């Protein structure tokens, strides 16, 4: 029976995601990834090259999945922030993976930069049309939206931790999500025109 290379690649990426989110690039072990994926270690090198290239493939897949799950909507940045928060609640290990990337491989790929620049341009156009407050530069608006959505996932006592290492209650998650959405609404809502304008 022919081996299913697509299934093997998917198992390797899944196992590598968990390994990299837990140990980072330097601490990840190819042997553990292969064992978890129930695959020959040699296939990692055949399919992905070295460990760093495997990390790039894992990160790219995770970001693509996030983009598919949470569509950027410049017309509803509060809703977008809430959707990003929900996505991270369901996948707290994603923030760990991103933090490892920032620690061990700062900078961004061309794809990451292009995606970010596209979102900044959309925010700028919405500001020029008066739909988003233009008092804050577009790049800063996007950074604030993303920062508010992600902030507590890396914070001590954040939703990925909770009391004694357990997750937050659904009620507490809902409270924080509402605070994120309201904060984004406040920073993006255009100021009312001055009297007499």
PDB file of C-alpha atoms in Angstrom:
ATOM      1  CA  UNK A   1       0.000   0.000   0.000  1.00  0.00           C
ATOM      2  CA  UNK A   2       1.349   3.429  -0.951  1.00  0.00           C
ATOM      3  CA  UNK A   3       2.035   5.752   1.925  1.00  0.00           C
ATOM      4  CA  UNK A   4      -0.080   8.869   2.177  1.00  0.00           C
ATOM      5  CA  UNK A   5       2.502  11.675   2.144  1.00  0.00           C
ATOM      6  CA  UNK A   6      -0.169  14.331   2.778  1.00  0.00           C
ATOM      7  CA  UNK A   7      -1.260  12.585   5.975  1.00  0.00           C
ATOM      8  CA  UNK A   8       2.356  12.166   7.071  1.00  0.00           C
ATOM      9  CA  UNK A   9       3.126  15.839   6.414  1.00  0.00           C
ATOM     10  CA  UNK A  10       0.036  16.874   8.386  1.00  0.00           C
ATOM     11  CA  UNK A  11       1.028  14.647  11.326  1.00  0.00           C
ATOM     12  CA  UNK A  12       4.555  16.079  11.260  1.00  0.00           C
ATOM     13  CA  UNK A  13       3.253  19.660  11.229  1.00  0.00           C
ATOM     14  CA  UNK A  14       0.830  18.920  14.074  1.00  0.00           C
ATOM     15  CA  UNK A  15       3.541  17.290  16.173  1.00  0.00           C
ATOM     16  CA  UNK A  16       6.016  20.067  15.355  1.00  0.00           C
ATOM     17  CA  UNK A  17       3.456  22.738  16.309  1.00  0.00           C
ATOM     18  CA  UNK A  18       3.119  21.226  19.787  1.00  0.00           C
ATOM     19  CA  UNK A  19       6.878  20.737  20.125  1.00  0.00           C
ATOM     20  CA  UNK A  20       7.789  24.267  19.037  1.00  0.00           C
ATOM     21  CA  UNK A  21       5.030  25.872  21.133  1.00  0.00           C
ATOM     22  CA  UNK A  22       6.336  23.993  24.176  1.00  0.00           C
ATOM     23  CA  UNK A  23      10.110  24.229  23.694  1.00  0.00           C
ATOM     24  CA  UNK A  24      10.817  26.885  21.075  1.00  0.00           C
ATOM     25  CA  UNK A  25      13.146  26.313  18.163  1.00  0.00           C
ATOM     26  CA  UNK A  26      16.318  25.717  20.155  1.00  0.00           C
ATOM     27  CA  UNK A  27      14.671  23.348  22.631  1.00  0.00           C
ATOM     28  CA  UNK A  28      12.605  21.394  20.108  1.00  0.00           C
ATOM     29  CA  UNK A  29      13.833  17.920  19.252  1.00  0.00           C
ATOM     30  CA  UNK A  30      13.352  16.374  15.823  1.00  0.00           C
ATOM     31  CA  UNK A  31      13.329  12.896  17.428  1.00  0.00           C
ATOM     32  CA  UNK A  32      10.313  13.823  19.587  1.00  0.00           C
ATOM     33  CA  UNK A  33       8.499  15.342  16.626  1.00  0.00           C
ATOM     34  CA  UNK A  34       9.004  12.210  14.534  1.00  0.00           C
ATOM     35  CA  UNK A  35       7.983   9.940  17.413  1.00  0.00           C
ATOM     36  CA  UNK A  36       4.827  11.944  18.147  1.00  0.00           C
ATOM     37  CA  UNK A  37       3.937  11.988  14.439  1.00  0.00           C
ATOM     38  CA  UNK A  38       4.688   8.268  14.148  1.00  0.00           C
ATOM     39  CA  UNK A  39       6.931   9.043  11.207  1.00  0.00           C
ATOM     40  CA  UNK A  40      10.512   8.412  10.204  1.00  0.00           C
ATOM     41  CA  UNK A  41      12.745  11.304  11.306  1.00  0.00           C
ATOM     42  CA  UNK A  42      14.352  11.347   7.856  1.00  0.00           C
ATOM     43  CA  UNK A  43      11.017  12.490   6.383  1.00  0.00           C
ATOM     44  CA  UNK A  44      11.268  15.785   8.267  1.00  0.00           C
ATOM     45  CA  UNK A  45      14.425  16.588   6.319  1.00  0.00           C
ATOM     46  CA  UNK A  46      12.951  15.289   3.051  1.00  0.00           C
ATOM     47  CA  UNK A  47       9.751  17.323   3.355  1.00  0.00           C
ATOM     48  CA  UNK A  48      10.920  20.427   5.213  1.00  0.00           C
ATOM     49  CA  UNK A  49      14.713  20.661   5.146  1.00  0.00           C
ATOM     50  CA  UNK A  50      16.111  21.542   8.563  1.00  0.00           C
ATOM     51  CA  UNK A  51      14.471  22.286  11.909  1.00  0.00           C
ATOM     52  CA  UNK A  52      14.299  26.028  11.231  1.00  0.00           C
ATOM     53  CA  UNK A  53      12.527  25.426   7.919  1.00  0.00           C
ATOM     54  CA  UNK A  54      10.099  23.096   9.684  1.00  0.00           C
ATOM     55  CA  UNK A  55       9.402  25.869  12.201  1.00  0.00           C
ATOM     56  CA  UNK A  56       8.742  28.279   9.317  1.00  0.00           C
ATOM     57  CA  UNK A  57       6.270  25.800   7.788  1.00  0.00           C
ATOM     58  CA  UNK A  58       4.521  25.334  11.149  1.00  0.00           C
ATOM     59  CA  UNK A  59       4.269  29.076  11.748  1.00  0.00           C
ATOM     60  CA  UNK A  60       3.076  29.768   8.204  1.00  0.00           C
ATOM     61  CA  UNK A  61       0.352  27.112   8.508  1.00  0.00           C
ATOM     62  CA  UNK A  62      -0.735  28.462  11.909  1.00  0.00           C
ATOM     63  CA  UNK A  63      -0.942  32.032  10.595  1.00  0.00           C
ATOM     64  CA  UNK A  64      -2.815  30.916   7.478  1.00  0.00           C
ATOM     65  CA  UNK A  65      -5.286  28.990   9.630  1.00  0.00           C
ATOM     66  CA  UNK A  66      -5.742  32.071  11.801  1.00  0.00           C
ATOM     67  CA  UNK A  67      -6.356  34.274   8.765  1.00  0.00           C
ATOM     68  CA  UNK A  68      -8.930  31.813   7.449  1.00  0.00           C
ATOM     69  CA  UNK A  69     -10.629  31.538  10.845  1.00  0.00           C
ATOM     70  CA  UNK A  70     -10.568  35.275  11.622  1.00  0.00           C
ATOM     71  CA  UNK A  71     -11.103  37.489   8.607  1.00  0.00           C
ATOM     72  CA  UNK A  72      -9.744  41.017   8.947  1.00  0.00           C
ATOM     73  CA  UNK A  73     -12.645  43.474   8.824  1.00  0.00           C
ATOM     74  CA  UNK A  74     -11.591  47.113   8.835  1.00  0.00           C
ATOM     75  CA  UNK A  75     -15.279  48.108   9.039  1.00  0.00           C
ATOM     76  CA  UNK A  76     -15.627  46.306  12.383  1.00  0.00           C
ATOM     77  CA  UNK A  77     -12.311  46.429  14.220  1.00  0.00           C
ATOM     78  CA  UNK A  78     -13.982  45.814  17.621  1.00  0.00           C
ATOM     79  CA  UNK A  79     -15.587  42.649  16.210  1.00  0.00           C
ATOM     80  CA  UNK A  80     -12.270  41.636  14.648  1.00  0.00           C
ATOM     81  CA  UNK A  81     -10.506  42.085  17.996  1.00  0.00           C
ATOM     82  CA  UNK A  82     -13.127  39.919  19.703  1.00  0.00           C
ATOM     83  CA  UNK A  83     -12.748  37.232  17.022  1.00  0.00           C
ATOM     84  CA  UNK A  84      -8.949  37.233  17.442  1.00  0.00           C
ATOM     85  CA  UNK A  85      -9.435  36.879  21.202  1.00  0.00           C
ATOM     86  CA  UNK A  86     -11.845  33.955  20.674  1.00  0.00           C
ATOM     87  CA  UNK A  87      -9.397  32.277  18.295  1.00  0.00           C
ATOM     88  CA  UNK A  88      -6.632  32.509  20.892  1.00  0.00           C
ATOM     89  CA  UNK A  89      -8.886  31.215  23.674  1.00  0.00           C
ATOM     90  CA  UNK A  90      -9.428  28.114  21.550  1.00  0.00           C
ATOM     91  CA  UNK A  91      -5.696  27.867  20.695  1.00  0.00           C
ATOM     92  CA  UNK A  92      -3.612  29.340  23.542  1.00  0.00           C
ATOM     93  CA  UNK A  93      -0.566  27.448  22.297  1.00  0.00           C
ATOM     94  CA  UNK A  94      -0.578  29.699  19.218  1.00  0.00           C
ATOM     95  CA  UNK A  95       0.532  32.678  21.315  1.00  0.00           C
ATOM     96  CA  UNK A  96       3.354  30.589  22.796  1.00  0.00           C
ATOM     97  CA  UNK A  97       4.490  29.710  19.270  1.00  0.00           C
ATOM     98  CA  UNK A  98       4.421  33.385  18.237  1.00  0.00           C
ATOM     99  CA  UNK A  99       6.317  34.408  21.379  1.00  0.00           C
ATOM    100  CA  UNK A 100       9.017  31.813  20.661  1.00  0.00           C
ATOM    101  CA  UNK A 101       9.273  33.170  17.119  1.00  0.00           C
ATOM    102  CA  UNK A 102       9.718  36.706  18.417  1.00  0.00           C
ATOM    103  CA  UNK A 103      12.338  35.606  20.921  1.00  0.00           C
ATOM    104  CA  UNK A 104      14.370  33.332  18.676  1.00  0.00           C
ATOM    105  CA  UNK A 105      13.789  34.780  15.215  1.00  0.00           C
ATOM    106  CA  UNK A 106      12.792  38.446  15.464  1.00  0.00           C
ATOM    107  CA  UNK A 107      11.783  40.169  12.302  1.00  0.00           C
ATOM    108  CA  UNK A 108       9.135  39.209   9.822  1.00  0.00           C
ATOM    109  CA  UNK A 109       8.879  37.272   6.602  1.00  0.00           C
ATOM    110  CA  UNK A 110       7.861  38.952   3.358  1.00  0.00           C
ATOM    111  CA  UNK A 111       4.416  37.345   3.680  1.00  0.00           C
ATOM    112  CA  UNK A 112       3.967  38.645   7.237  1.00  0.00           C
ATOM    113  CA  UNK A 113       5.088  42.144   6.225  1.00  0.00           C
ATOM    114  CA  UNK A 114       2.797  42.153   3.192  1.00  0.00           C
ATOM    115  CA  UNK A 115      -0.213  41.075   5.257  1.00  0.00           C
ATOM    116  CA  UNK A 116       0.509  43.721   7.896  1.00  0.00           C
ATOM    117  CA  UNK A 117       1.017  46.468   5.302  1.00  0.00           C
ATOM    118  CA  UNK A 118      -2.272  45.533   3.627  1.00  0.00           C
ATOM    119  CA  UNK A 119      -4.130  45.886   6.905  1.00  0.00           C
ATOM    120  CA  UNK A 120      -2.452  49.216   7.657  1.00  0.00           C
ATOM    121  CA  UNK A 121      -3.465  50.499   4.224  1.00  0.00           C
ATOM    122  CA  UNK A 122      -7.081  49.418   4.857  1.00  0.00           C
ATOM    123  CA  UNK A 123      -7.098  51.234   8.207  1.00  0.00           C
ATOM    124  CA  UNK A 124      -5.621  54.350   6.579  1.00  0.00           C
ATOM    125  CA  UNK A 125      -8.325  54.339   3.880  1.00  0.00           C
ATOM    126  CA  UNK A 126     -11.027  53.972   6.551  1.00  0.00           C
ATOM    127  CA  UNK A 127      -9.474  56.892   8.452  1.00  0.00           C
ATOM    128  CA  UNK A 128      -9.431  59.045   5.316  1.00  0.00           C
ATOM    129  CA  UNK A 129     -13.118  58.216   4.778  1.00  0.00           C
ATOM    130  CA  UNK A 130     -13.892  59.214   8.387  1.00  0.00           C
ATOM    131  CA  UNK A 131     -14.945  55.726   9.527  1.00  0.00           C
ATOM    132  CA  UNK A 132     -12.010  55.310  11.945  1.00  0.00           C
ATOM    133  CA  UNK A 133     -10.525  58.014  14.173  1.00  0.00           C
ATOM    134  CA  UNK A 134      -7.603  59.556  12.315  1.00  0.00           C
ATOM    135  CA  UNK A 135      -5.972  60.919  15.481  1.00  0.00           C
ATOM    136  CA  UNK A 136      -3.742  57.858  15.779  1.00  0.00           C
ATOM    137  CA  UNK A 137      -1.500  56.690  12.900  1.00  0.00           C
ATOM    138  CA  UNK A 138      -2.919  53.673  11.035  1.00  0.00           C
ATOM    139  CA  UNK A 139       0.004  51.410  11.978  1.00  0.00           C
ATOM    140  CA  UNK A 140      -0.523  52.257  15.643  1.00  0.00           C
ATOM    141  CA  UNK A 141      -4.259  51.588  15.393  1.00  0.00           C
ATOM    142  CA  UNK A 142      -3.545  48.112  14.031  1.00  0.00           C
ATOM    143  CA  UNK A 143      -0.880  47.477  16.683  1.00  0.00           C
ATOM    144  CA  UNK A 144      -3.276  48.539  19.439  1.00  0.00           C
ATOM    145  CA  UNK A 145      -6.077  46.343  18.095  1.00  0.00           C
ATOM    146  CA  UNK A 146      -3.775  43.311  17.941  1.00  0.00           C
ATOM    147  CA  UNK A 147      -2.119  44.147  21.254  1.00  0.00           C
ATOM    148  CA  UNK A 148      -5.446  44.411  23.069  1.00  0.00           C
ATOM    149  CA  UNK A 149      -6.610  41.130  21.555  1.00  0.00           C
ATOM    150  CA  UNK A 150      -3.460  39.271  22.565  1.00  0.00           C
ATOM    151  CA  UNK A 151      -2.181  41.022  25.676  1.00  0.00           C
ATOM    152  CA  UNK A 152      -3.448  38.806  28.434  1.00  0.00           C
ATOM    153  CA  UNK A 153      -2.372  35.554  26.789  1.00  0.00           C
ATOM    154  CA  UNK A 154       1.227  36.332  27.635  1.00  0.00           C
ATOM    155  CA  UNK A 155       0.552  38.085  30.923  1.00  0.00           C
ATOM    156  CA  UNK A 156       1.053  36.433  34.281  1.00  0.00           C
ATOM    157  CA  UNK A 157      -2.398  35.386  35.435  1.00  0.00           C
ATOM    158  CA  UNK A 158      -3.813  35.765  31.922  1.00  0.00           C
ATOM    159  CA  UNK A 159      -6.444  33.509  30.379  1.00  0.00           C
ATOM    160  CA  UNK A 160      -3.902  30.880  29.425  1.00  0.00           C
ATOM    161  CA  UNK A 161      -2.957  30.466  33.084  1.00  0.00           C
ATOM    162  CA  UNK A 162      -5.738  31.225  35.540  1.00  0.00           C
ATOM    163  CA  UNK A 163      -5.710  30.263  39.205  1.00  0.00           C
ATOM    164  CA  UNK A 164      -3.376  27.364  39.990  1.00  0.00           C
ATOM    165  CA  UNK A 165      -2.667  26.813  36.296  1.00  0.00           C
ATOM    166  CA  UNK A 166      -6.279  26.269  35.319  1.00  0.00           C
ATOM    167  CA  UNK A 167      -8.072  28.236  32.646  1.00  0.00           C
ATOM    168  CA  UNK A 168     -10.331  31.172  33.304  1.00  0.00           C
ATOM    169  CA  UNK A 169     -14.011  30.609  33.864  1.00  0.00           C
ATOM    170  CA  UNK A 170     -16.300  31.250  30.881  1.00  0.00           C
ATOM    171  CA  UNK A 171     -17.708  34.242  32.769  1.00  0.00           C
ATOM    172  CA  UNK A 172     -14.250  35.801  33.251  1.00  0.00           C
ATOM    173  CA  UNK A 173     -13.336  35.171  29.613  1.00  0.00           C
ATOM    174  CA  UNK A 174     -16.558  36.898  28.535  1.00  0.00           C
ATOM    175  CA  UNK A 175     -15.788  39.880  30.781  1.00  0.00           C
ATOM    176  CA  UNK A 176     -12.308  40.263  29.358  1.00  0.00           C
ATOM    177  CA  UNK A 177     -13.525  39.811  25.777  1.00  0.00           C
ATOM    178  CA  UNK A 178     -16.091  42.568  26.342  1.00  0.00           C
ATOM    179  CA  UNK A 179     -13.330  44.821  27.713  1.00  0.00           C
ATOM    180  CA  UNK A 180     -11.174  44.153  24.625  1.00  0.00           C
ATOM    181  CA  UNK A 181     -14.035  44.925  22.245  1.00  0.00           C
ATOM    182  CA  UNK A 182     -15.020  48.101  24.111  1.00  0.00           C
ATOM    183  CA  UNK A 183     -11.409  49.309  24.271  1.00  0.00           C
ATOM    184  CA  UNK A 184     -11.003  48.858  20.520  1.00  0.00           C
ATOM    185  CA  UNK A 185     -14.320  50.619  19.932  1.00  0.00           C
ATOM    186  CA  UNK A 186     -13.071  53.609  21.956  1.00  0.00           C
ATOM    187  CA  UNK A 187      -9.776  53.961  20.130  1.00  0.00           C
ATOM    188  CA  UNK A 188     -11.279  53.585  16.658  1.00  0.00           C
ATOM    189  CA  UNK A 189     -14.557  55.525  16.865  1.00  0.00           C
ATOM    190  CA  UNK A 190     -14.197  58.928  15.222  1.00  0.00           C
ATOM    191  CA  UNK A 191     -14.621  61.878  17.542  1.00  0.00           C
ATOM    192  CA  UNK A 192     -17.870  63.779  17.062  1.00  0.00           C
ATOM    193  CA  UNK A 193     -17.512  67.029  15.137  1.00  0.00           C
ATOM    194  CA  UNK A 194     -16.769  70.082  17.237  1.00  0.00           C
ATOM    195  CA  UNK A 195     -19.711  72.416  17.946  1.00  0.00           C
ATOM    196  CA  UNK A 196     -20.330  74.781  15.112  1.00  0.00           C
ATOM    197  CA  UNK A 197     -18.467  72.626  12.610  1.00  0.00           C
TER     198      UNK A 197
END
